Amino acid sequence: MSSLDRRQLLKAGASLAVGSTFVSLVGSQALAADPYAGAVLVDEDPAPIQPGSFTVAVLPDTQSYGEGHPEGFMAQTKWLVDNQKARNIAAALHLGDITNRSLPAQWDLAVAAMSQLDGKIPYFMVPGNHDYSAGGKCTDRTTLLNDYFPIDKFRTQKSFGGVYDKEPQKMENNYHLFSAGGRDFVVIGLEFGPRADVVRWANEVAAKHKDREAILITHAYMYFDESRYDWAEKGTKQHWNPHSYVVAKNSADDVMDGTELWDNLVSKHENFIMTLNGHVLYDGLGRMTSVTPGGRDVHQMLVNFQTKPKGGDGWLRLMEFTTDGGVNVVDYSPTRKQCNVSEQNKFALKLAKV
């Protein structure tokens, strides 16, 4: 399915036929008789990585595993550990909505799953809207993240860089440093709908590490239609923009969406190579490439599997960084033992040099 066909389908708001599959779009979420409409599934493991390559794994929106399917979350991180050597896995990135309703049992599952990576694969996390406030309702900035993933857990890791300078004991905004394949990276992780002063801090981190390739992870940035969130232009036409949440109303709208993060952070530095976010439903997929003032491409990706069966069917995104400056992307499920090789799930990118 082409990106254009996919976008038209998801925007239609009606029942449409896709091949032999009948898809019904109801309200704000695409519901399909076949949750794999548009997928191209193959019963195989990902292809071996090329000599000299390394892998960065992506775990988006694990929230639904805490609603009765813990095996999916546990299988994801176990597979990463089991395949760390073969795939030269350098880091794992969690894109937020760690939990669904911010319940202790859901946080316990997250700790059990992510702790399988301890001492084996460095991992970097950001909170999503469901990780805030009682019941995950995101009415304010309170979160249990620091109770279950305290800063002291990360300070002992050599990849740990630091946190937002105004909140030195909190992990909602953090940055990490890692090196792989002879290359140096900085991963900047920002809260859901980052506050203006948090973005000030993130600019300082990006500038301080201007010689490192920078990756931004935050929960809400891109929408499903190959565009960024843009409250000023599109408002409620894009569902789930951070500006539409009660936390924005309770903070004098001190939040930023994707377009604001592009304008106020990413485009201002010539070392960003990509951004990654989850959050968005529909098919949970999207990507776009934008050019900085200096003429460099920055790839931006939305990836979210939470609408798949059993909490997400264990799907991971694997990004193989190759020696020629490329990235080979493929989505893989260790529970289904399948790859999705549709054009939205398997593709190659060329990275700008830093």
Short mmCIF file of C-alpha atoms in Angstrom, two decimals:
data_model
loop_
_atom_site.label_atom_id
_atom_site.label_comp_id
_atom_site.label_asym_id
_atom_site.label_seq_id
_atom_site.Cartn_x
_atom_site.Cartn_y
_atom_site.Cartn_z
CA MET A 1 0.00 0.00 0.00
CA SER A 2 1.50 3.36 -0.98
CA SER A 3 1.76 6.18 1.53
CA LEU A 4 -0.84 8.14 -0.43
CA ASP A 5 -3.30 5.25 -0.50
CA ARG A 6 -2.71 4.62 3.18
CA ARG A 7 -3.29 8.27 4.10
CA GLN A 8 -6.47 8.46 2.04
CA LEU A 9 -7.77 5.29 3.66
CA LEU A 10 -7.13 6.46 7.20
CA LYS A 11 -8.57 9.92 6.60
CA ALA A 12 -11.70 8.65 4.90
CA GLY A 13 -13.64 7.98 8.10
CA ALA A 14 -15.70 5.34 6.35
CA SER A 15 -15.66 1.64 5.59
CA LEU A 16 -13.38 0.81 2.69
CA ALA A 17 -12.06 -2.32 1.07
CA VAL A 18 -8.31 -2.86 1.00
CA GLY A 19 -7.53 -5.85 -1.15
CA SER A 20 -9.58 -8.66 0.37
CA THR A 21 -9.76 -6.98 3.80
CA PHE A 22 -12.69 -4.84 4.94
CA VAL A 23 -11.62 -1.97 7.18
CA SER A 24 -14.00 0.10 9.29
CA LEU A 25 -12.88 3.49 10.55
CA VAL A 26 -14.88 4.40 13.63
CA GLY A 27 -14.46 7.63 15.57
CA SER A 28 -10.82 8.50 16.10
CA GLN A 29 -9.35 5.03 15.81
CA ALA A 30 -9.06 2.72 12.83
CA LEU A 31 -10.63 -0.61 13.69
CA ALA A 32 -10.01 -3.46 11.30
CA ALA A 33 -11.54 -6.88 10.96
CA ASP A 34 -7.95 -7.78 10.10
CA PRO A 35 -5.55 -5.84 12.37
CA TYR A 36 -2.84 -6.55 9.84
CA ALA A 37 -4.54 -4.87 6.91
CA GLY A 38 -1.78 -3.51 4.68
CA ALA A 39 0.89 -5.63 6.37
CA VAL A 40 3.21 -7.94 4.47
CA LEU A 41 4.16 -10.61 6.99
CA VAL A 42 6.93 -13.14 6.45
CA ASP A 43 7.67 -16.06 8.77
CA GLU A 44 11.34 -15.39 9.34
CA ASP A 45 13.81 -13.62 11.57
CA PRO A 46 15.34 -10.33 10.43
CA ALA A 47 18.16 -10.73 7.95
CA PRO A 48 21.64 -10.85 9.51
CA ILE A 49 23.23 -7.43 9.86
CA GLN A 50 26.08 -6.42 7.57
CA PRO A 51 29.71 -6.56 8.75
CA GLY A 52 30.49 -3.47 10.80
CA SER A 53 26.83 -2.59 11.36
CA PHE A 54 25.14 -2.08 14.70
CA THR A 55 21.50 -2.00 15.78
CA VAL A 56 19.37 0.44 17.75
CA ALA A 57 16.07 -1.07 18.89
CA VAL A 58 12.83 0.86 19.42
CA LEU A 59 10.07 -0.04 21.89
CA PRO A 60 7.01 2.16 21.44
CA ASP A 61 3.87 2.32 23.60
CA THR A 62 4.11 -0.79 25.74
CA GLN A 63 1.05 0.38 27.68
CA SER A 64 -1.39 -2.31 26.55
CA TYR A 65 0.86 -5.16 27.68
CA GLY A 66 -0.06 -4.11 31.20
CA GLU A 67 -3.74 -4.75 30.48
CA GLY A 68 -3.43 -8.52 30.49
CA HIS A 69 -0.62 -9.38 28.07
CA PRO A 70 2.65 -9.10 30.02
CA GLU A 71 4.27 -11.83 27.92
CA GLY A 72 4.59 -9.45 24.95
CA PHE A 73 6.65 -6.88 26.86
CA MET A 74 8.80 -9.55 28.49
CA ALA A 75 9.43 -11.23 25.15
CA GLN A 76 10.60 -7.99 23.54
CA THR A 77 13.43 -7.30 25.96
CA LYS A 78 14.39 -10.98 26.29
CA TRP A 79 14.77 -11.21 22.52
CA LEU A 80 16.98 -8.12 22.51
CA VAL A 81 19.27 -9.64 25.13
CA ASP A 82 19.35 -13.01 23.36
CA ASN A 83 20.27 -11.30 20.08
CA GLN A 84 22.52 -8.56 21.42
CA LYS A 85 25.72 -10.15 20.16
CA ALA A 86 24.44 -11.37 16.79
CA ARG A 87 22.84 -8.03 15.95
CA ASN A 88 25.39 -5.84 17.77
CA ILE A 89 22.58 -4.05 19.62
CA ALA A 90 24.02 -0.79 20.93
CA ALA A 91 20.95 0.74 22.60
CA ALA A 92 17.20 0.44 23.08
CA LEU A 93 14.85 3.44 22.97
CA HIS A 94 11.46 3.45 24.73
CA LEU A 95 9.12 6.09 23.28
CA GLY A 96 6.72 6.50 26.20
CA ASP A 97 3.34 5.28 27.39
CA ILE A 98 5.29 2.80 29.45
CA THR A 99 2.02 2.09 31.26
CA ASN A 100 -1.63 2.52 30.35
CA ARG A 101 -3.19 3.74 33.60
CA SER A 102 -0.09 4.40 35.70
CA LEU A 103 -0.98 1.58 38.07
CA PRO A 104 1.64 -0.04 40.34
CA ALA A 105 1.19 -3.43 38.67
CA GLN A 106 1.79 -1.87 35.27
CA TRP A 107 4.92 -0.13 36.49
CA ASP A 108 6.08 -3.41 38.05
CA LEU A 109 5.74 -5.09 34.65
CA ALA A 110 7.74 -2.31 33.01
CA VAL A 111 10.52 -2.70 35.59
CA ALA A 112 10.58 -6.47 35.12
CA ALA A 113 10.74 -6.18 31.34
CA MET A 114 13.24 -3.34 31.04
CA SER A 115 15.47 -4.71 33.80
CA GLN A 116 16.23 -7.69 31.57
CA LEU A 117 18.43 -5.24 29.67
CA ASP A 118 20.38 -4.16 32.74
CA GLY A 119 24.11 -4.56 32.30
CA LYS A 120 23.61 -5.83 28.75
CA ILE A 121 22.02 -3.14 26.56
CA PRO A 122 21.78 0.52 27.57
CA TYR A 123 18.21 1.79 27.37
CA PHE A 124 16.75 5.26 27.34
CA MET A 125 13.14 6.10 28.22
CA VAL A 126 10.66 8.97 28.08
CA PRO A 127 7.17 9.23 29.61
CA GLY A 128 4.00 9.34 27.55
CA ASN A 129 0.69 10.93 28.43
CA HIS A 130 -0.56 7.70 30.03
CA ASP A 131 2.36 7.80 32.46
CA TYR A 132 1.12 11.03 34.06
CA SER A 133 -1.42 11.70 36.80
CA ALA A 134 -3.84 9.35 38.58
CA GLY A 135 -5.17 6.76 36.16
CA GLY A 136 -2.86 7.95 33.40
CA LYS A 137 -5.16 10.88 32.60
CA CYS A 138 -2.40 13.45 32.07
CA THR A 139 -4.00 16.29 33.99
CA ASP A 140 -0.65 17.49 35.39
CA ARG A 141 3.06 16.61 35.44
CA THR A 142 2.97 14.15 38.33
CA THR A 143 4.27 10.71 37.43
CA LEU A 144 5.40 7.49 39.08
CA LEU A 145 8.25 7.17 36.58
CA ASN A 146 10.83 8.25 39.16
CA ASP A 147 9.56 5.82 41.76
CA TYR A 148 10.05 2.84 39.47
CA PHE A 149 12.93 4.10 37.30
CA PRO A 150 14.84 6.36 39.72
CA ILE A 151 17.73 8.46 38.55
CA ASP A 152 20.14 6.51 40.76
CA LYS A 153 19.49 3.45 38.57
CA PHE A 154 20.83 5.33 35.54
CA ARG A 155 23.61 7.37 37.13
CA THR A 156 25.72 4.22 37.44
CA GLN A 157 25.54 3.58 33.69
CA LYS A 158 28.41 4.92 31.60
CA SER A 159 25.94 6.05 28.93
CA PHE A 160 24.11 8.40 31.31
CA GLY A 161 24.60 12.05 30.45
CA GLY A 162 22.23 13.98 32.68
CA VAL A 163 18.74 15.33 33.22
CA TYR A 164 16.87 18.63 32.96
CA ASP A 165 18.83 21.07 35.10
CA LYS A 166 15.78 22.48 36.92
CA GLU A 167 14.69 18.96 38.01
CA PRO A 168 17.94 17.21 38.91
CA GLN A 169 16.27 14.22 40.57
CA LYS A 170 13.74 13.48 37.82
CA MET A 171 14.07 11.27 34.72
CA GLU A 172 11.30 12.75 32.56
CA ASN A 173 13.88 14.71 30.55
CA ASN A 174 17.24 13.07 30.08
CA TYR A 175 20.13 12.59 27.72
CA HIS A 176 22.49 9.70 27.13
CA LEU A 177 25.73 9.17 25.25
CA PHE A 178 26.74 6.03 23.44
CA SER A 179 29.22 5.03 20.78
CA ALA A 180 29.03 2.24 18.23
CA GLY A 181 30.64 1.46 14.89
CA GLY A 182 33.23 4.17 15.45
CA ARG A 183 30.49 6.82 15.76
CA ASP A 184 29.36 8.90 18.72
CA PHE A 185 25.72 9.64 19.54
CA VAL A 186 23.68 11.71 21.95
CA VAL A 187 20.06 10.68 22.60
CA ILE A 188 17.91 13.47 24.01
CA GLY A 189 14.71 12.23 25.64
CA LEU A 190 11.93 14.73 26.34
CA GLU A 191 8.69 14.59 28.30
CA PHE A 192 5.23 14.50 26.70
CA GLY A 193 4.53 17.96 25.31
CA PRO A 194 7.83 19.45 26.50
CA ARG A 195 7.73 22.72 28.42
CA ALA A 196 9.48 25.78 26.99
CA ASP A 197 12.27 25.73 29.57
CA VAL A 198 12.84 22.03 28.99
CA VAL A 199 13.40 22.84 25.33
CA ARG A 200 15.86 25.56 26.39
CA TRP A 201 17.79 22.86 28.26
CA ALA A 202 17.61 20.45 25.30
CA ASN A 203 19.12 23.11 23.03
CA GLU A 204 22.03 23.45 25.43
CA VAL A 205 22.58 19.69 25.42
CA ALA A 206 22.48 19.50 21.62
CA ALA A 207 24.93 22.40 21.33
CA LYS A 208 27.28 20.97 23.96
CA HIS A 209 27.44 17.71 22.00
CA LYS A 210 27.45 19.21 18.50
CA ASP A 211 30.10 16.73 17.36
CA ARG A 212 27.83 13.78 18.16
CA GLU A 213 24.98 12.52 15.99
CA ALA A 214 21.81 13.51 17.84
CA ILE A 215 18.57 11.53 18.13
CA LEU A 216 15.44 13.01 19.70
CA ILE A 217 12.93 10.72 21.38
CA THR A 218 9.66 12.11 22.70
CA HIS A 219 6.18 10.66 22.88
CA ALA A 220 4.25 13.04 20.58
CA TYR A 221 5.91 14.62 17.54
CA MET A 222 4.71 13.16 14.22
CA TYR A 223 1.14 12.36 13.19
CA PHE A 224 0.09 9.35 11.11
CA ASP A 225 -0.25 11.33 7.85
CA GLU A 226 3.47 12.01 7.28
CA SER A 227 3.29 15.42 8.91
CA ARG A 228 4.28 16.80 12.30
CA TYR A 229 1.77 17.74 14.96
CA ASP A 230 0.87 21.40 14.35
CA TRP A 231 -1.63 22.90 16.78
CA ALA A 232 -1.34 26.40 15.33
CA GLU A 233 -2.32 25.29 11.84
CA LYS A 234 -4.37 22.14 12.33
CA GLY A 235 -5.69 22.27 15.88
CA THR A 236 -8.11 19.48 16.71
CA LYS A 237 -8.02 18.15 13.14
CA GLN A 238 -5.05 16.14 14.42
CA HIS A 239 -6.11 13.95 17.32
CA TRP A 240 -4.13 13.74 20.57
CA ASN A 241 -2.00 16.86 20.13
CA PRO A 242 -0.35 17.72 23.50
CA HIS A 243 -2.10 21.09 23.41
CA SER A 244 -5.47 19.32 23.65
CA TYR A 245 -4.71 17.65 27.01
CA VAL A 246 -5.73 18.92 30.43
CA VAL A 247 -2.05 19.24 31.37
CA ALA A 248 -1.83 22.04 28.80
CA LYS A 249 -4.89 23.81 30.21
CA ASN A 250 -3.47 23.51 33.72
CA SER A 251 -0.10 24.97 32.76
CA ALA A 252 -1.02 28.03 30.68
CA ASP A 253 -0.43 25.90 27.56
CA ASP A 254 3.23 25.37 28.41
CA VAL A 255 3.65 22.45 26.01
CA MET A 256 5.22 22.00 22.60
CA ASP A 257 4.09 19.79 19.75
CA GLY A 258 6.09 18.43 16.82
CA THR A 259 6.19 21.58 14.70
CA GLU A 260 7.23 23.65 17.71
CA LEU A 261 9.96 21.15 18.53
CA TRP A 262 11.19 21.28 14.95
CA ASP A 263 11.22 25.09 14.93
CA ASN A 264 12.62 25.58 18.43
CA LEU A 265 15.03 22.65 18.75
CA VAL A 266 15.72 20.17 15.97
CA SER A 267 16.14 22.58 13.04
CA LYS A 268 18.47 24.81 15.08
CA HIS A 269 21.25 22.22 15.23
CA GLU A 270 23.18 20.57 12.43
CA ASN A 271 23.81 17.35 14.32
CA PHE A 272 20.28 15.91 14.58
CA ILE A 273 19.89 12.89 12.34
CA MET A 274 16.44 11.62 13.38
CA THR A 275 13.48 11.88 15.72
CA LEU A 276 11.28 9.04 16.97
CA ASN A 277 7.86 9.09 18.61
CA GLY A 278 4.90 6.85 19.37
CA HIS A 279 1.50 7.97 20.75
CA VAL A 280 -0.59 8.09 17.56
CA LEU A 281 -3.19 5.42 16.78
CA TYR A 282 -4.73 4.67 13.36
CA ASP A 283 -2.01 2.42 11.87
CA GLY A 284 0.60 3.98 14.17
CA LEU A 285 3.08 4.56 11.36
CA GLY A 286 4.52 7.56 9.57
CA ARG A 287 7.74 9.15 8.46
CA MET A 288 8.98 12.32 6.87
CA THR A 289 12.30 14.00 6.07
CA SER A 290 12.88 17.71 6.64
CA VAL A 291 15.86 19.87 5.71
CA THR A 292 17.69 22.04 8.24
CA PRO A 293 18.83 25.60 7.39
CA GLY A 294 22.26 24.09 6.78
CA GLY A 295 20.85 21.73 4.14
CA ARG A 296 20.95 18.48 6.14
CA ASP A 297 18.19 15.89 6.08
CA VAL A 298 16.57 14.93 9.39
CA HIS A 299 14.45 11.79 9.32
CA GLN A 300 11.39 11.75 11.57
CA MET A 301 9.48 8.58 12.39
CA LEU A 302 6.23 7.64 14.11
CA VAL A 303 5.99 4.02 15.23
CA ASN A 304 3.30 2.56 17.50
CA PHE A 305 2.05 -1.03 17.62
CA GLN A 306 -0.45 -0.82 20.48
CA THR A 307 -3.50 -1.47 18.28
CA LYS A 308 -2.20 -4.90 17.29
CA PRO A 309 -3.59 -7.95 19.15
CA LYS A 310 -2.39 -8.97 22.62
CA GLY A 311 -1.19 -5.50 23.51
CA GLY A 312 0.98 -5.10 20.43
CA ASP A 313 2.00 -8.65 19.46
CA GLY A 314 5.55 -8.01 20.65
CA TRP A 315 6.49 -5.85 17.66
CA LEU A 316 9.84 -4.04 17.78
CA ARG A 317 11.49 -1.66 15.36
CA LEU A 318 15.09 -2.58 14.55
CA MET A 319 17.34 0.05 12.99
CA GLU A 320 20.59 -1.27 11.51
CA PHE A 321 23.18 1.50 11.14
CA THR A 322 25.48 0.51 8.27
CA THR A 323 29.06 1.49 7.54
CA ASP A 324 28.05 3.56 4.49
CA GLY A 325 25.94 5.99 6.50
CA GLY A 326 22.62 4.29 5.97
CA VAL A 327 19.95 2.85 8.23
CA ASN A 328 18.03 -0.31 7.36
CA VAL A 329 14.73 -0.40 9.24
CA VAL A 330 12.52 -3.45 9.79
CA ASP A 331 9.75 -4.28 12.25
CA TYR A 332 9.94 -7.69 13.93
CA SER A 333 7.81 -9.61 16.41
CA PRO A 334 9.61 -12.17 18.60
CA THR A 335 6.27 -13.61 19.72
CA ARG A 336 4.96 -14.14 16.19
CA LYS A 337 8.46 -14.80 14.81
CA GLN A 338 7.59 -12.65 11.83
CA CYS A 339 8.87 -9.59 10.01
CA ASN A 340 6.53 -7.01 8.51
CA VAL A 341 8.06 -6.04 5.16
CA SER A 342 5.45 -3.58 3.93
CA GLU A 343 6.88 -0.28 2.73
CA GLN A 344 5.78 1.33 6.00
CA ASN A 345 7.61 -1.29 8.07
CA LYS A 346 10.74 -2.05 6.08
CA PHE A 347 12.72 0.72 4.43
CA ALA A 348 16.18 2.28 4.14
CA LEU A 349 17.33 5.77 5.03
CA LYS A 350 20.48 7.72 4.21
CA LEU A 351 21.86 9.76 7.09
CA ALA A 352 23.42 13.19 6.76
CA LYS A 353 26.97 13.42 8.02
CA VAL A 354 27.79 15.34 11.20
#
